Short mmCIF file of N, CA and C in Angstrom, two decimals:
data_model
loop_
_atom_site.label_atom_id
_atom_site.label_comp_id
_atom_site.label_asym_id
_atom_site.label_seq_id
_atom_site.Cartn_x
_atom_site.Cartn_y
_atom_site.Cartn_z
N MET P 285 150.57 -40.48 90.51
CA MET P 285 150.82 -40.00 91.86
C MET P 285 152.27 -39.56 92.04
N VAL P 286 153.17 -40.23 91.33
CA VAL P 286 154.58 -39.85 91.43
C VAL P 286 154.76 -38.42 90.92
N PHE P 287 154.16 -38.13 89.78
CA PHE P 287 154.30 -36.78 89.22
C PHE P 287 153.59 -35.75 90.09
N LEU P 288 152.50 -36.13 90.69
CA LEU P 288 151.79 -35.23 91.60
C LEU P 288 152.65 -34.92 92.83
N ALA P 289 153.30 -35.95 93.38
CA ALA P 289 154.19 -35.73 94.53
C ALA P 289 155.36 -34.84 94.15
N PHE P 290 155.97 -35.11 92.99
CA PHE P 290 157.07 -34.25 92.53
C PHE P 290 156.61 -32.81 92.33
N GLY P 291 155.51 -32.64 91.63
CA GLY P 291 155.01 -31.29 91.34
C GLY P 291 154.64 -30.53 92.60
N PHE P 292 153.89 -31.17 93.49
CA PHE P 292 153.49 -30.49 94.72
C PHE P 292 154.70 -30.26 95.63
N GLY P 293 155.63 -31.19 95.64
CA GLY P 293 156.85 -31.01 96.43
C GLY P 293 157.67 -29.84 95.95
N ILE P 294 157.77 -29.69 94.64
CA ILE P 294 158.52 -28.56 94.08
C ILE P 294 157.81 -27.24 94.37
N LEU P 295 156.47 -27.23 94.26
CA LEU P 295 155.72 -26.01 94.59
C LEU P 295 155.88 -25.65 96.07
N CYS P 296 155.84 -26.64 96.95
CA CYS P 296 156.05 -26.37 98.38
C CYS P 296 157.45 -25.86 98.65
N ALA P 297 158.44 -26.42 97.96
CA ALA P 297 159.81 -25.96 98.14
C ALA P 297 159.97 -24.51 97.67
N ILE P 298 159.34 -24.16 96.56
CA ILE P 298 159.40 -22.78 96.08
C ILE P 298 158.74 -21.84 97.08
N GLY P 299 157.58 -22.24 97.61
CA GLY P 299 156.91 -21.43 98.62
C GLY P 299 157.73 -21.28 99.89
N ALA P 300 158.39 -22.36 100.31
CA ALA P 300 159.21 -22.30 101.52
C ALA P 300 160.42 -21.39 101.31
N LEU P 301 161.05 -21.47 100.15
CA LEU P 301 162.18 -20.59 99.87
C LEU P 301 161.74 -19.13 99.78
N TYR P 302 160.56 -18.89 99.21
CA TYR P 302 160.04 -17.53 99.11
C TYR P 302 159.79 -16.93 100.49
N LEU P 303 159.29 -17.75 101.42
CA LEU P 303 159.02 -17.24 102.77
C LEU P 303 160.30 -16.97 103.55
N ARG P 304 161.38 -17.62 103.20
CA ARG P 304 162.64 -17.41 103.91
C ARG P 304 163.36 -16.15 103.43
N ARG P 305 163.01 -15.64 102.26
CA ARG P 305 163.63 -14.43 101.74
C ARG P 305 163.02 -13.21 102.42
N ASP P 306 163.79 -12.16 102.56
CA ASP P 306 163.29 -10.93 103.18
C ASP P 306 162.66 -10.06 102.10
N THR P 307 161.40 -10.37 101.79
CA THR P 307 160.67 -9.63 100.76
C THR P 307 159.36 -9.12 101.36
N PRO P 308 158.74 -8.13 100.73
CA PRO P 308 157.44 -7.67 101.23
C PRO P 308 156.39 -8.79 101.22
N GLY P 309 156.48 -9.70 100.26
CA GLY P 309 155.53 -10.81 100.21
C GLY P 309 155.68 -11.75 101.39
N SER P 310 156.92 -12.01 101.79
CA SER P 310 157.12 -12.89 102.94
C SER P 310 156.72 -12.19 104.24
N ARG P 311 156.88 -10.89 104.28
CA ARG P 311 156.44 -10.15 105.47
C ARG P 311 154.93 -9.98 105.52
N ALA P 312 154.25 -10.17 104.39
CA ALA P 312 152.79 -10.03 104.35
C ALA P 312 152.10 -11.14 105.13
N TRP P 313 152.82 -12.21 105.45
CA TRP P 313 152.24 -13.29 106.25
C TRP P 313 152.06 -12.86 107.69
N GLN P 314 152.63 -11.75 108.06
CA GLN P 314 152.55 -11.31 109.44
C GLN P 314 151.29 -10.51 109.67
N GLY P 315 150.71 -10.70 110.83
CA GLY P 315 149.57 -9.90 111.25
C GLY P 315 150.01 -8.89 112.28
N GLN P 316 149.07 -8.29 112.98
CA GLN P 316 149.41 -7.32 114.00
C GLN P 316 150.06 -7.99 115.20
N ASN P 317 149.78 -9.25 115.43
CA ASN P 317 150.34 -9.95 116.59
C ASN P 317 151.54 -10.80 116.21
N GLY P 318 152.16 -10.55 115.07
CA GLY P 318 153.32 -11.34 114.68
C GLY P 318 152.97 -12.34 113.60
N MET P 319 153.80 -13.34 113.47
CA MET P 319 153.63 -14.34 112.42
C MET P 319 152.34 -15.12 112.63
N ILE P 320 151.64 -15.38 111.55
CA ILE P 320 150.41 -16.15 111.64
C ILE P 320 150.71 -17.51 112.26
N ASP P 321 151.68 -18.21 111.72
CA ASP P 321 152.13 -19.46 112.33
C ASP P 321 153.54 -19.75 111.83
N GLU P 322 154.51 -19.46 112.65
CA GLU P 322 155.90 -19.65 112.23
C GLU P 322 156.24 -21.12 112.07
N ARG P 323 155.58 -22.00 112.80
CA ARG P 323 155.85 -23.43 112.64
C ARG P 323 155.45 -23.90 111.24
N PHE P 324 154.33 -23.40 110.72
CA PHE P 324 153.91 -23.79 109.38
C PHE P 324 154.86 -23.23 108.33
N ALA P 325 155.16 -21.95 108.43
CA ALA P 325 155.93 -21.28 107.40
C ALA P 325 157.39 -21.73 107.36
N PHE P 326 157.99 -21.96 108.50
CA PHE P 326 159.43 -22.21 108.54
C PHE P 326 159.81 -23.63 108.91
N LEU P 327 158.85 -24.47 109.30
CA LEU P 327 159.18 -25.84 109.65
C LEU P 327 158.34 -26.84 108.86
N PHE P 328 157.02 -26.73 108.93
CA PHE P 328 156.17 -27.73 108.27
C PHE P 328 156.29 -27.67 106.75
N LEU P 329 156.19 -26.48 106.16
CA LEU P 329 156.19 -26.38 104.70
C LEU P 329 157.49 -26.89 104.07
N PRO P 330 158.68 -26.49 104.55
CA PRO P 330 159.89 -27.05 103.96
C PRO P 330 160.03 -28.56 104.21
N ALA P 331 159.64 -29.01 105.40
CA ALA P 331 159.75 -30.45 105.69
C ALA P 331 158.77 -31.25 104.85
N PHE P 332 157.57 -30.72 104.64
CA PHE P 332 156.59 -31.41 103.80
C PHE P 332 157.07 -31.49 102.36
N ALA P 333 157.69 -30.41 101.88
CA ALA P 333 158.26 -30.43 100.52
C ALA P 333 159.35 -31.49 100.42
N MET P 334 160.20 -31.58 101.43
CA MET P 334 161.26 -32.57 101.43
C MET P 334 160.69 -33.98 101.45
N ALA P 335 159.64 -34.20 102.25
CA ALA P 335 159.02 -35.52 102.33
C ALA P 335 158.39 -35.90 101.00
N LEU P 336 157.70 -34.96 100.35
CA LEU P 336 157.09 -35.27 99.06
C LEU P 336 158.13 -35.57 97.99
N LEU P 337 159.20 -34.81 97.97
CA LEU P 337 160.26 -35.08 97.00
C LEU P 337 160.91 -36.43 97.27
N GLY P 338 161.14 -36.75 98.54
CA GLY P 338 161.72 -38.05 98.88
C GLY P 338 160.80 -39.20 98.52
N LEU P 339 159.52 -39.06 98.83
CA LEU P 339 158.56 -40.11 98.47
C LEU P 339 158.40 -40.23 96.96
N GLY P 340 158.49 -39.12 96.26
CA GLY P 340 158.46 -39.16 94.80
C GLY P 340 159.66 -39.89 94.22
N LEU P 341 160.83 -39.67 94.80
CA LEU P 341 162.03 -40.39 94.34
C LEU P 341 161.92 -41.88 94.63
N VAL P 342 161.44 -42.23 95.81
CA VAL P 342 161.27 -43.65 96.14
C VAL P 342 160.25 -44.29 95.20
N SER P 343 159.17 -43.58 94.92
CA SER P 343 158.15 -44.11 94.01
C SER P 343 158.70 -44.26 92.59
N ALA P 344 159.46 -43.28 92.14
CA ALA P 344 160.07 -43.38 90.82
C ALA P 344 161.05 -44.55 90.78
N GLY P 345 161.75 -44.78 91.88
CA GLY P 345 162.63 -45.94 91.95
C GLY P 345 161.84 -47.24 91.88
N GLY P 346 160.69 -47.27 92.52
CA GLY P 346 159.84 -48.46 92.46
C GLY P 346 159.32 -48.73 91.06
N LEU P 347 159.10 -47.67 90.29
CA LEU P 347 158.65 -47.85 88.91
C LEU P 347 159.76 -48.34 87.99
N SER P 348 161.00 -48.16 88.41
CA SER P 348 162.14 -48.55 87.56
C SER P 348 162.83 -49.80 88.09
N ARG P 349 162.08 -50.76 88.56
CA ARG P 349 162.68 -51.98 89.12
C ARG P 349 163.39 -52.82 88.08
N SER P 350 163.09 -52.62 86.81
CA SER P 350 163.77 -53.39 85.77
C SER P 350 165.21 -52.93 85.56
N ILE P 351 165.54 -51.73 86.05
CA ILE P 351 166.91 -51.22 85.97
C ILE P 351 167.42 -51.13 87.41
N PRO P 352 168.14 -52.16 87.87
CA PRO P 352 168.50 -52.23 89.30
C PRO P 352 169.30 -51.04 89.81
N TRP P 353 170.26 -50.55 89.03
CA TRP P 353 171.08 -49.44 89.54
C TRP P 353 170.25 -48.17 89.71
N LEU P 354 169.28 -47.95 88.82
CA LEU P 354 168.42 -46.77 88.94
C LEU P 354 167.48 -46.91 90.14
N PHE P 355 166.96 -48.12 90.33
CA PHE P 355 166.10 -48.38 91.48
C PHE P 355 166.82 -48.08 92.79
N TRP P 356 168.02 -48.62 92.95
CA TRP P 356 168.76 -48.43 94.20
C TRP P 356 169.22 -46.99 94.38
N THR P 357 169.61 -46.34 93.30
CA THR P 357 170.05 -44.95 93.40
C THR P 357 168.91 -44.05 93.86
N LEU P 358 167.75 -44.18 93.22
CA LEU P 358 166.61 -43.34 93.60
C LEU P 358 166.11 -43.67 95.00
N THR P 359 166.14 -44.94 95.37
CA THR P 359 165.69 -45.32 96.71
C THR P 359 166.64 -44.81 97.78
N VAL P 360 167.95 -44.95 97.55
CA VAL P 360 168.93 -44.50 98.55
C VAL P 360 168.91 -42.98 98.69
N ILE P 361 168.65 -42.26 97.62
CA ILE P 361 168.56 -40.80 97.71
C ILE P 361 167.22 -40.38 98.32
N GLY P 362 166.14 -41.05 97.96
CA GLY P 362 164.81 -40.64 98.39
C GLY P 362 164.46 -40.97 99.82
N LEU P 363 164.94 -42.11 100.33
CA LEU P 363 164.56 -42.51 101.70
C LEU P 363 165.00 -41.52 102.78
N PRO P 364 166.25 -41.05 102.78
CA PRO P 364 166.60 -40.05 103.80
C PRO P 364 165.78 -38.76 103.69
N PHE P 365 165.52 -38.32 102.47
CA PHE P 365 164.68 -37.14 102.28
C PHE P 365 163.30 -37.37 102.88
N ALA P 366 162.72 -38.54 102.59
CA ALA P 366 161.37 -38.83 103.07
C ALA P 366 161.33 -38.93 104.59
N VAL P 367 162.30 -39.61 105.20
CA VAL P 367 162.29 -39.80 106.65
C VAL P 367 162.49 -38.47 107.38
N VAL P 368 163.49 -37.70 106.95
CA VAL P 368 163.74 -36.41 107.59
C VAL P 368 162.56 -35.46 107.36
N GLY P 369 162.02 -35.47 106.16
CA GLY P 369 160.88 -34.61 105.85
C GLY P 369 159.65 -34.96 106.66
N LEU P 370 159.35 -36.25 106.78
CA LEU P 370 158.19 -36.65 107.57
C LEU P 370 158.38 -36.32 109.05
N GLY P 371 159.59 -36.51 109.56
CA GLY P 371 159.87 -36.14 110.95
C GLY P 371 159.71 -34.64 111.17
N GLY P 372 160.25 -33.85 110.26
CA GLY P 372 160.11 -32.39 110.38
C GLY P 372 158.68 -31.93 110.25
N ALA P 373 157.91 -32.59 109.38
CA ALA P 373 156.50 -32.23 109.22
C ALA P 373 155.72 -32.53 110.50
N LEU P 374 156.03 -33.65 111.13
CA LEU P 374 155.35 -33.98 112.39
C LEU P 374 155.71 -32.99 113.49
N VAL P 375 156.98 -32.61 113.56
CA VAL P 375 157.39 -31.61 114.55
C VAL P 375 156.72 -30.27 114.23
N GLY P 376 156.61 -29.93 112.95
CA GLY P 376 155.95 -28.68 112.57
C GLY P 376 154.47 -28.67 112.91
N LEU P 377 153.83 -29.83 112.84
CA LEU P 377 152.41 -29.89 113.16
C LEU P 377 152.14 -29.96 114.65
N PHE P 378 152.94 -30.75 115.37
CA PHE P 378 152.62 -31.02 116.76
C PHE P 378 153.60 -30.43 117.76
N GLY P 379 154.67 -29.79 117.31
CA GLY P 379 155.62 -29.17 118.22
C GLY P 379 155.07 -27.87 118.79
N LYS P 380 155.63 -27.44 119.90
CA LYS P 380 155.15 -26.21 120.54
C LYS P 380 155.70 -24.97 119.83
N THR P 381 157.00 -24.95 119.55
CA THR P 381 157.60 -23.81 118.86
C THR P 381 158.60 -24.33 117.83
N ALA P 382 158.90 -23.49 116.87
CA ALA P 382 159.92 -23.83 115.88
C ALA P 382 161.29 -23.57 116.49
N PRO P 383 162.27 -24.45 116.25
CA PRO P 383 163.62 -24.21 116.77
C PRO P 383 164.19 -22.91 116.21
N ALA P 384 164.95 -22.20 117.02
CA ALA P 384 165.47 -20.89 116.61
C ALA P 384 166.42 -21.01 115.42
N TRP P 385 167.14 -22.11 115.30
CA TRP P 385 168.09 -22.24 114.19
C TRP P 385 167.40 -22.46 112.85
N LEU P 386 166.10 -22.76 112.85
CA LEU P 386 165.36 -22.92 111.60
C LEU P 386 164.70 -21.64 111.12
N LEU P 387 164.63 -20.65 111.98
CA LEU P 387 163.99 -19.39 111.61
C LEU P 387 164.93 -18.55 110.75
N PRO P 388 164.41 -17.84 109.75
CA PRO P 388 165.27 -16.99 108.92
C PRO P 388 165.80 -15.79 109.71
N ARG P 389 166.90 -15.26 109.25
CA ARG P 389 167.57 -14.17 109.96
C ARG P 389 166.67 -12.94 110.07
N TRP P 390 165.93 -12.61 109.01
CA TRP P 390 165.10 -11.41 109.06
C TRP P 390 164.01 -11.55 110.11
N TYR P 391 163.49 -12.75 110.30
CA TYR P 391 162.43 -12.95 111.28
C TYR P 391 162.98 -12.91 112.70
N LYS P 392 164.17 -13.49 112.91
CA LYS P 392 164.78 -13.44 114.25
C LYS P 392 165.14 -12.01 114.63
N ASN P 393 165.68 -11.24 113.68
CA ASN P 393 166.02 -9.84 113.96
C ASN P 393 164.79 -9.00 114.25
N GLN P 394 163.70 -9.29 113.59
CA GLN P 394 162.46 -8.54 113.80
C GLN P 394 161.86 -8.86 115.17
N ARG P 395 162.00 -10.10 115.62
CA ARG P 395 161.44 -10.49 116.92
C ARG P 395 162.18 -9.84 118.07
N LYS P 396 163.45 -9.48 117.87
CA LYS P 396 164.24 -8.84 118.93
C LYS P 396 163.76 -7.43 119.22
N HIS P 397 163.20 -6.75 118.24
CA HIS P 397 162.79 -5.34 118.41
C HIS P 397 161.47 -5.23 119.07
#
């Protein structure tokens, strides 16, 4: 499960970074009425990737309990990632709109026109 969380977290992070770039592929997510769901693309997906990576680090730390310094290092690094990621994922799922400061520049400029 640790490797699954790491792998899926890295794939989500790559997808989130790809959507933030101004490329034809990232613009393909748009329909005639605008973004399919900006909360998913720009808030939930990056936060979910962060949560998975954080939980993977905490889990890897739990597997290395025989080496105390490695356990504490991975736990201290992973817990903030997991907490912030889970909070962002919940806001991305249940929030009304994505905060403007989280939207990429190309998307904000396009919405003005």
